[in-house]
Amino acid sequence: DFSISFMQGDPFAYKHGRYRFGERLGRGAFGEAWRAVSLDRSLGEVVLKRLFVEKGEFVRQSGEREIFFGTMLQHRPHIARFIESFEEESFESHHSANKVDGEGAESDQEPAKIVEVWLVFHNEGFSLTQHMFRVHPETLVVESSRF
């Protein structure tokens, strides 16, 4: 599970000294997005996107492309307004079963240090997914939208 490790203790934890978390907005193959507010209120409500860099270098490279194009397209109409990116060290605990003399024995390993990559966007109100797909409330069937 690639959920945010620091969220386990406090659902309104502070990140990078600038943001206070709200609810999780969504989760995909490369990351998850969270509603947040800037602590100094200069940015108002934002969306923080954490990339699952622990899945591999390809996720980090995807994030670097998103940062590049987010910066290039920052002031274009109809594009989510990219604000910044930052990295922060975190620890991911691994609890695994090791074989000892043919028997399974659980052991705790040292937490692995990872460098989380975060992208920050203005909260535009709707995600691209909401425009591309429609979920029928009665059946929860997902279909492509006419957008």
Short mmCIF file of N, CA and C in Angstrom, two decimals:
data_model
loop_
_atom_site.label_atom_id
_atom_site.label_comp_id
_atom_site.label_asym_id
_atom_site.label_seq_id
_atom_site.Cartn_x
_atom_site.Cartn_y
_atom_site.Cartn_z
N ASP A 1 0.85 -1.18 0.00
CA ASP A 1 0.00 0.00 0.00
C ASP A 1 0.89 1.24 0.00
N PHE A 2 0.63 2.15 -0.91
CA PHE A 2 1.45 3.34 -1.05
C PHE A 2 0.77 4.58 -0.46
N SER A 3 -0.06 4.39 0.56
CA SER A 3 -0.72 5.53 1.18
C SER A 3 0.30 6.41 1.89
N ILE A 4 -0.09 7.62 2.11
CA ILE A 4 0.81 8.56 2.77
C ILE A 4 1.11 8.08 4.17
N SER A 5 2.39 7.94 4.48
CA SER A 5 2.80 7.39 5.75
C SER A 5 2.51 8.33 6.91
N PHE A 6 2.77 9.60 6.77
CA PHE A 6 2.61 10.52 7.88
C PHE A 6 1.15 10.82 8.19
N MET A 7 0.24 10.47 7.30
CA MET A 7 -1.17 10.74 7.53
C MET A 7 -1.77 9.78 8.56
N GLN A 8 -1.07 8.71 8.89
CA GLN A 8 -1.63 7.72 9.80
C GLN A 8 -1.91 8.31 11.17
N GLY A 9 -1.07 9.21 11.65
CA GLY A 9 -1.24 9.75 12.98
C GLY A 9 -2.20 10.92 13.04
N ASP A 10 -2.08 11.86 12.14
CA ASP A 10 -2.86 13.09 12.20
C ASP A 10 -3.40 13.41 10.82
N PRO A 11 -4.72 13.31 10.61
CA PRO A 11 -5.26 13.56 9.27
C PRO A 11 -5.15 15.02 8.84
N PHE A 12 -4.76 15.90 9.74
CA PHE A 12 -4.59 17.30 9.38
C PHE A 12 -3.14 17.72 9.59
N ALA A 13 -2.23 16.83 9.27
CA ALA A 13 -0.81 17.08 9.46
C ALA A 13 -0.34 18.21 8.56
N TYR A 14 0.73 18.83 8.95
CA TYR A 14 1.32 19.90 8.16
C TYR A 14 2.38 19.31 7.25
N LYS A 15 2.52 19.88 6.07
CA LYS A 15 3.51 19.38 5.13
C LYS A 15 4.33 20.55 4.63
N HIS A 16 5.63 20.39 4.65
CA HIS A 16 6.55 21.38 4.12
C HIS A 16 6.39 22.72 4.85
N GLY A 17 5.78 22.70 6.03
CA GLY A 17 5.61 23.90 6.82
C GLY A 17 4.68 24.93 6.23
N ARG A 18 3.99 24.61 5.16
CA ARG A 18 3.17 25.61 4.47
C ARG A 18 1.71 25.21 4.29
N TYR A 19 1.37 23.93 4.47
CA TYR A 19 0.03 23.47 4.13
C TYR A 19 -0.59 22.65 5.25
N ARG A 20 -1.90 22.74 5.36
CA ARG A 20 -2.66 21.91 6.28
C ARG A 20 -3.61 21.06 5.44
N PHE A 21 -3.59 19.77 5.68
CA PHE A 21 -4.36 18.82 4.88
C PHE A 21 -5.83 18.81 5.23
N GLY A 22 -6.62 18.50 4.22
CA GLY A 22 -8.03 18.20 4.37
C GLY A 22 -8.25 16.77 3.90
N GLU A 23 -9.30 16.55 3.13
CA GLU A 23 -9.64 15.21 2.69
C GLU A 23 -8.83 14.78 1.46
N ARG A 24 -8.72 13.46 1.31
CA ARG A 24 -8.08 12.93 0.10
C ARG A 24 -9.09 13.04 -1.03
N LEU A 25 -8.65 13.59 -2.16
CA LEU A 25 -9.52 13.79 -3.31
C LEU A 25 -9.54 12.61 -4.25
N GLY A 26 -8.43 11.92 -4.35
CA GLY A 26 -8.37 10.80 -5.28
C GLY A 26 -7.03 10.13 -5.24
N ARG A 27 -6.97 9.00 -5.95
CA ARG A 27 -5.77 8.19 -5.96
C ARG A 27 -5.69 7.48 -7.30
N GLY A 28 -4.51 7.45 -7.87
CA GLY A 28 -4.32 6.77 -9.14
C GLY A 28 -3.07 5.91 -9.10
N ALA A 29 -2.62 5.48 -10.25
CA ALA A 29 -1.47 4.60 -10.33
C ALA A 29 -0.16 5.30 -9.95
N PHE A 30 -0.06 6.60 -10.20
CA PHE A 30 1.20 7.31 -9.97
C PHE A 30 1.18 8.21 -8.74
N GLY A 31 0.03 8.39 -8.10
CA GLY A 31 0.00 9.28 -6.95
C GLY A 31 -1.38 9.44 -6.37
N GLU A 32 -1.45 10.35 -5.39
CA GLU A 32 -2.71 10.66 -4.75
C GLU A 32 -2.79 12.16 -4.53
N ALA A 33 -4.02 12.67 -4.50
CA ALA A 33 -4.23 14.11 -4.38
C ALA A 33 -5.03 14.40 -3.12
N TRP A 34 -4.64 15.50 -2.46
CA TRP A 34 -5.25 15.91 -1.21
C TRP A 34 -5.66 17.37 -1.27
N ARG A 35 -6.82 17.68 -0.72
CA ARG A 35 -7.24 19.08 -0.55
C ARG A 35 -6.44 19.63 0.63
N ALA A 36 -6.00 20.87 0.51
CA ALA A 36 -5.23 21.50 1.59
C ALA A 36 -5.43 23.01 1.53
N VAL A 37 -5.01 23.68 2.57
CA VAL A 37 -4.99 25.14 2.58
C VAL A 37 -3.59 25.59 2.92
N SER A 38 -3.20 26.71 2.35
CA SER A 38 -1.89 27.27 2.71
C SER A 38 -2.02 27.90 4.08
N LEU A 39 -1.04 27.69 4.94
CA LEU A 39 -1.12 28.17 6.31
C LEU A 39 -1.14 29.68 6.39
N ASP A 40 -0.47 30.35 5.47
CA ASP A 40 -0.47 31.82 5.51
C ASP A 40 -1.65 32.41 4.75
N ARG A 41 -2.51 31.55 4.20
CA ARG A 41 -3.73 31.94 3.47
C ARG A 41 -3.45 32.73 2.19
N SER A 42 -2.20 32.86 1.80
CA SER A 42 -1.89 33.62 0.58
C SER A 42 -2.38 32.91 -0.68
N LEU A 43 -2.45 31.58 -0.64
CA LEU A 43 -2.87 30.81 -1.81
C LEU A 43 -4.29 30.28 -1.68
N GLY A 44 -4.85 30.35 -0.49
CA GLY A 44 -6.18 29.80 -0.28
C GLY A 44 -6.14 28.28 -0.36
N GLU A 45 -7.17 27.70 -0.97
CA GLU A 45 -7.26 26.25 -1.06
C GLU A 45 -6.43 25.75 -2.24
N VAL A 46 -5.67 24.70 -1.99
CA VAL A 46 -4.81 24.11 -3.00
C VAL A 46 -5.04 22.61 -3.06
N VAL A 47 -4.46 21.99 -4.06
CA VAL A 47 -4.44 20.53 -4.18
C VAL A 47 -2.97 20.11 -4.11
N LEU A 48 -2.67 19.22 -3.18
CA LEU A 48 -1.33 18.66 -3.06
C LEU A 48 -1.35 17.27 -3.67
N LYS A 49 -0.42 17.01 -4.55
CA LYS A 49 -0.35 15.72 -5.21
C LYS A 49 0.97 15.06 -4.84
N ARG A 50 0.88 13.91 -4.18
CA ARG A 50 2.09 13.16 -3.83
C ARG A 50 2.30 12.07 -4.87
N LEU A 51 3.50 12.01 -5.41
CA LEU A 51 3.84 10.99 -6.39
C LEU A 51 4.35 9.75 -5.67
N PHE A 52 3.99 8.59 -6.15
CA PHE A 52 4.44 7.34 -5.57
C PHE A 52 5.84 6.99 -6.08
N VAL A 53 6.83 7.79 -5.73
CA VAL A 53 8.19 7.58 -6.22
C VAL A 53 8.77 6.26 -5.73
N GLU A 54 8.22 5.73 -4.65
CA GLU A 54 8.71 4.45 -4.15
C GLU A 54 8.39 3.30 -5.10
N LYS A 55 7.53 3.54 -6.10
CA LYS A 55 7.21 2.52 -7.10
C LYS A 55 8.30 2.40 -8.16
N GLY A 56 9.11 3.44 -8.32
CA GLY A 56 10.18 3.36 -9.31
C GLY A 56 10.52 4.70 -9.93
N GLU A 57 11.64 4.71 -10.61
CA GLU A 57 12.16 5.93 -11.22
C GLU A 57 11.21 6.49 -12.29
N PHE A 58 10.44 5.63 -12.95
CA PHE A 58 9.51 6.09 -13.98
C PHE A 58 8.46 7.04 -13.40
N VAL A 59 8.09 6.86 -12.13
CA VAL A 59 7.12 7.76 -11.50
C VAL A 59 7.76 9.12 -11.25
N ARG A 60 9.00 9.12 -10.79
CA ARG A 60 9.72 10.38 -10.58
C ARG A 60 9.86 11.14 -11.91
N GLN A 61 10.19 10.42 -12.97
CA GLN A 61 10.33 11.07 -14.28
C GLN A 61 9.00 11.64 -14.76
N SER A 62 7.92 10.93 -14.50
CA SER A 62 6.59 11.44 -14.84
C SER A 62 6.32 12.74 -14.09
N GLY A 63 6.69 12.77 -12.82
CA GLY A 63 6.52 13.99 -12.03
C GLY A 63 7.36 15.14 -12.55
N GLU A 64 8.59 14.84 -12.97
CA GLU A 64 9.46 15.88 -13.54
C GLU A 64 8.85 16.48 -14.81
N ARG A 65 8.23 15.63 -15.63
CA ARG A 65 7.54 16.13 -16.83
C ARG A 65 6.36 17.01 -16.43
N GLU A 66 5.61 16.59 -15.42
CA GLU A 66 4.46 17.37 -14.97
C GLU A 66 4.91 18.73 -14.42
N ILE A 67 6.03 18.76 -13.72
CA ILE A 67 6.58 20.02 -13.21
C ILE A 67 7.01 20.90 -14.37
N PHE A 68 7.69 20.33 -15.35
CA PHE A 68 8.16 21.09 -16.50
C PHE A 68 6.98 21.73 -17.24
N PHE A 69 5.99 20.91 -17.61
CA PHE A 69 4.85 21.44 -18.37
C PHE A 69 3.94 22.31 -17.49
N GLY A 70 3.84 21.99 -16.21
CA GLY A 70 3.07 22.83 -15.31
C GLY A 70 3.64 24.23 -15.24
N THR A 71 4.97 24.32 -15.23
CA THR A 71 5.63 25.62 -15.21
C THR A 71 5.47 26.34 -16.55
N MET A 72 5.63 25.61 -17.65
CA MET A 72 5.51 26.21 -18.98
C MET A 72 4.10 26.72 -19.26
N LEU A 73 3.08 26.01 -18.77
CA LEU A 73 1.69 26.34 -19.07
C LEU A 73 0.98 27.05 -17.92
N GLN A 74 1.76 27.53 -16.97
CA GLN A 74 1.23 28.08 -15.73
C GLN A 74 0.16 29.16 -15.91
N HIS A 75 0.30 30.01 -16.88
CA HIS A 75 -0.61 31.14 -17.03
C HIS A 75 -1.53 31.01 -18.24
N ARG A 76 -1.69 29.80 -18.73
CA ARG A 76 -2.58 29.55 -19.87
C ARG A 76 -4.00 29.31 -19.37
N PRO A 77 -5.00 29.73 -20.13
CA PRO A 77 -6.39 29.47 -19.71
C PRO A 77 -6.72 27.98 -19.80
N HIS A 78 -7.62 27.53 -18.97
CA HIS A 78 -8.16 26.18 -18.98
C HIS A 78 -7.15 25.11 -18.59
N ILE A 79 -6.10 25.49 -17.90
CA ILE A 79 -5.07 24.56 -17.42
C ILE A 79 -5.00 24.72 -15.91
N ALA A 80 -4.94 23.60 -15.19
CA ALA A 80 -4.78 23.68 -13.73
C ALA A 80 -3.53 24.48 -13.42
N ARG A 81 -3.67 25.47 -12.56
CA ARG A 81 -2.56 26.39 -12.28
C ARG A 81 -1.55 25.77 -11.32
N PHE A 82 -0.40 25.42 -11.84
CA PHE A 82 0.70 24.85 -11.08
C PHE A 82 1.30 25.95 -10.21
N ILE A 83 1.58 25.63 -8.94
CA ILE A 83 2.16 26.60 -8.03
C ILE A 83 3.63 26.29 -7.75
N GLU A 84 3.90 25.08 -7.29
CA GLU A 84 5.27 24.72 -6.92
C GLU A 84 5.39 23.22 -6.78
N SER A 85 6.61 22.77 -6.61
CA SER A 85 6.89 21.38 -6.25
C SER A 85 7.91 21.42 -5.12
N PHE A 86 7.92 20.36 -4.34
CA PHE A 86 8.94 20.24 -3.30
C PHE A 86 9.16 18.78 -2.99
N GLU A 87 10.29 18.52 -2.36
CA GLU A 87 10.63 17.16 -1.93
C GLU A 87 10.75 17.16 -0.43
N GLU A 88 10.40 16.03 0.16
CA GLU A 88 10.50 15.90 1.61
C GLU A 88 10.85 14.46 1.96
N GLU A 89 11.78 14.31 2.90
CA GLU A 89 12.15 12.97 3.34
C GLU A 89 11.05 12.39 4.21
N SER A 90 10.82 11.09 4.03
CA SER A 90 9.82 10.38 4.80
C SER A 90 10.36 8.99 5.06
N PHE A 91 9.76 8.30 5.99
CA PHE A 91 10.17 6.93 6.27
C PHE A 91 8.98 6.02 6.05
N GLU A 92 9.24 4.94 5.32
CA GLU A 92 8.21 3.95 5.03
C GLU A 92 8.59 2.68 5.76
N SER A 93 7.72 2.21 6.64
CA SER A 93 8.05 0.99 7.38
C SER A 93 7.68 -0.23 6.55
N HIS A 94 8.51 -1.23 6.60
CA HIS A 94 8.27 -2.48 5.88
C HIS A 94 8.15 -3.58 6.92
N HIS A 95 7.04 -4.28 6.91
CA HIS A 95 6.82 -5.40 7.82
C HIS A 95 6.72 -6.62 6.94
N SER A 96 7.71 -7.48 7.01
CA SER A 96 7.72 -8.61 6.08
C SER A 96 7.93 -9.93 6.80
N ALA A 97 7.57 -10.98 6.13
CA ALA A 97 7.79 -12.33 6.65
C ALA A 97 9.07 -12.87 6.05
N ASN A 98 9.99 -13.28 6.89
CA ASN A 98 11.25 -13.87 6.44
C ASN A 98 11.26 -15.35 6.76
N LYS A 99 11.91 -16.13 5.91
CA LYS A 99 12.02 -17.57 6.12
C LYS A 99 13.22 -17.84 7.02
N VAL A 100 12.98 -18.57 8.09
CA VAL A 100 14.05 -18.98 8.99
C VAL A 100 13.93 -20.49 9.16
N ASP A 101 14.92 -21.22 8.68
CA ASP A 101 14.91 -22.68 8.74
C ASP A 101 13.62 -23.27 8.18
N GLY A 102 13.15 -22.70 7.07
CA GLY A 102 11.98 -23.25 6.40
C GLY A 102 10.66 -22.81 6.99
N GLU A 103 10.67 -22.06 8.09
CA GLU A 103 9.42 -21.60 8.69
C GLU A 103 9.30 -20.11 8.51
N GLY A 104 8.07 -19.64 8.39
CA GLY A 104 7.83 -18.21 8.26
C GLY A 104 7.90 -17.54 9.62
N ALA A 105 8.72 -16.53 9.74
CA ALA A 105 8.81 -15.77 10.97
C ALA A 105 8.74 -14.29 10.62
N GLU A 106 7.90 -13.58 11.33
CA GLU A 106 7.76 -12.16 11.04
C GLU A 106 8.89 -11.39 11.72
N SER A 107 9.42 -10.40 11.01
CA SER A 107 10.45 -9.53 11.60
C SER A 107 10.25 -8.13 11.07
N ASP A 108 10.56 -7.18 11.91
CA ASP A 108 10.47 -5.78 11.50
C ASP A 108 11.81 -5.35 10.94
N GLN A 109 11.79 -4.74 9.78
CA GLN A 109 13.00 -4.20 9.18
C GLN A 109 13.06 -2.72 9.50
N GLU A 110 14.24 -2.16 9.37
CA GLU A 110 14.40 -0.72 9.55
C GLU A 110 13.53 0.01 8.53
N PRO A 111 12.89 1.10 8.92
CA PRO A 111 12.10 1.86 7.94
C PRO A 111 12.99 2.36 6.81
N ALA A 112 12.49 2.27 5.60
CA ALA A 112 13.23 2.74 4.43
C ALA A 112 13.00 4.23 4.26
N LYS A 113 14.08 4.97 4.02
CA LYS A 113 13.95 6.41 3.79
C LYS A 113 13.63 6.64 2.33
N ILE A 114 12.59 7.42 2.08
CA ILE A 114 12.23 7.78 0.71
C ILE A 114 12.15 9.31 0.63
N VAL A 115 12.35 9.82 -0.55
CA VAL A 115 12.20 11.26 -0.77
C VAL A 115 10.90 11.44 -1.53
N GLU A 116 9.89 11.94 -0.82
CA GLU A 116 8.59 12.16 -1.44
C GLU A 116 8.64 13.37 -2.35
N VAL A 117 7.95 13.29 -3.49
CA VAL A 117 7.84 14.41 -4.41
C VAL A 117 6.40 14.89 -4.37
N TRP A 118 6.23 16.19 -4.14
CA TRP A 118 4.91 16.80 -4.02
C TRP A 118 4.75 17.88 -5.08
N LEU A 119 3.57 17.94 -5.68
CA LEU A 119 3.21 18.99 -6.63
C LEU A 119 2.04 19.76 -6.03
N VAL A 120 2.05 21.07 -6.21
CA VAL A 120 1.01 21.91 -5.63
C VAL A 120 0.31 22.68 -6.75
N PHE A 121 -1.03 22.62 -6.75
CA PHE A 121 -1.85 23.30 -7.75
C PHE A 121 -2.92 24.11 -7.04
N HIS A 122 -3.38 25.17 -7.67
CA HIS A 122 -4.58 25.86 -7.18
C HIS A 122 -5.74 24.87 -7.30
N ASN A 123 -6.67 24.91 -6.37
CA ASN A 123 -7.84 24.05 -6.47
C ASN A 123 -8.82 24.69 -7.44
N GLU A 124 -8.96 24.08 -8.60
CA GLU A 124 -9.83 24.61 -9.66
C GLU A 124 -11.26 24.12 -9.53
N GLY A 125 -11.53 23.24 -8.58
CA GLY A 125 -12.90 22.79 -8.33
C GLY A 125 -13.25 21.44 -8.92
N PHE A 126 -12.75 21.13 -10.12
CA PHE A 126 -13.05 19.86 -10.77
C PHE A 126 -11.75 19.23 -11.26
N SER A 127 -11.70 17.92 -11.19
CA SER A 127 -10.55 17.23 -11.74
C SER A 127 -10.86 16.81 -13.18
N LEU A 128 -9.84 16.53 -13.92
CA LEU A 128 -10.00 16.08 -15.30
C LEU A 128 -10.83 14.80 -15.35
N THR A 129 -10.64 13.94 -14.37
CA THR A 129 -11.40 12.69 -14.31
C THR A 129 -12.90 12.95 -14.25
N GLN A 130 -13.29 13.99 -13.51
CA GLN A 130 -14.71 14.31 -13.41
C GLN A 130 -15.28 14.75 -14.75
N HIS A 131 -14.47 15.33 -15.61
CA HIS A 131 -14.92 15.74 -16.93
C HIS A 131 -14.92 14.57 -17.92
N MET A 132 -14.03 13.61 -17.73
CA MET A 132 -13.87 12.52 -18.69
C MET A 132 -14.80 11.34 -18.43
N PHE A 133 -15.19 11.15 -17.16
CA PHE A 133 -15.99 9.98 -16.82
C PHE A 133 -17.20 10.39 -15.99
N ARG A 134 -18.22 9.58 -16.08
CA ARG A 134 -19.45 9.80 -15.31
C ARG A 134 -19.76 8.53 -14.56
N VAL A 135 -20.10 8.66 -13.28
CA VAL A 135 -20.48 7.50 -12.47
C VAL A 135 -21.97 7.58 -12.22
N HIS A 136 -22.69 6.52 -12.59
CA HIS A 136 -24.13 6.46 -12.33
C HIS A 136 -24.34 6.19 -10.84
N PRO A 137 -25.04 7.08 -10.14
CA PRO A 137 -25.18 6.95 -8.69
C PRO A 137 -25.88 5.66 -8.24
N GLU A 138 -26.83 5.18 -9.02
CA GLU A 138 -27.58 3.99 -8.62
C GLU A 138 -26.76 2.72 -8.77
N THR A 139 -26.02 2.61 -9.87
CA THR A 139 -25.30 1.37 -10.17
C THR A 139 -23.80 1.46 -9.96
N LEU A 140 -23.29 2.67 -9.81
CA LEU A 140 -21.85 2.93 -9.70
C LEU A 140 -21.07 2.48 -10.94
N VAL A 141 -21.75 2.36 -12.06
CA VAL A 141 -21.11 2.03 -13.33
C VAL A 141 -20.43 3.30 -13.86
N VAL A 142 -19.20 3.14 -14.32
CA VAL A 142 -18.43 4.26 -14.85
C VAL A 142 -18.48 4.21 -16.37
N GLU A 143 -18.80 5.35 -16.98
CA GLU A 143 -18.81 5.42 -18.44
C GLU A 143 -18.12 6.70 -18.88
N SER A 144 -17.66 6.72 -20.10
CA SER A 144 -17.03 7.92 -20.65
C SER A 144 -18.07 9.02 -20.80
N SER A 145 -17.66 10.24 -20.55
CA SER A 145 -18.58 11.36 -20.72
C SER A 145 -18.58 11.81 -22.18
N ARG A 146 -19.47 12.70 -22.52
CA ARG A 146 -19.54 13.21 -23.89
C ARG A 146 -18.56 14.35 -24.08
N PHE A 147 -17.83 14.69 -23.03
CA PHE A 147 -16.85 15.78 -23.08
C PHE A 147 -15.80 15.44 -24.07
#
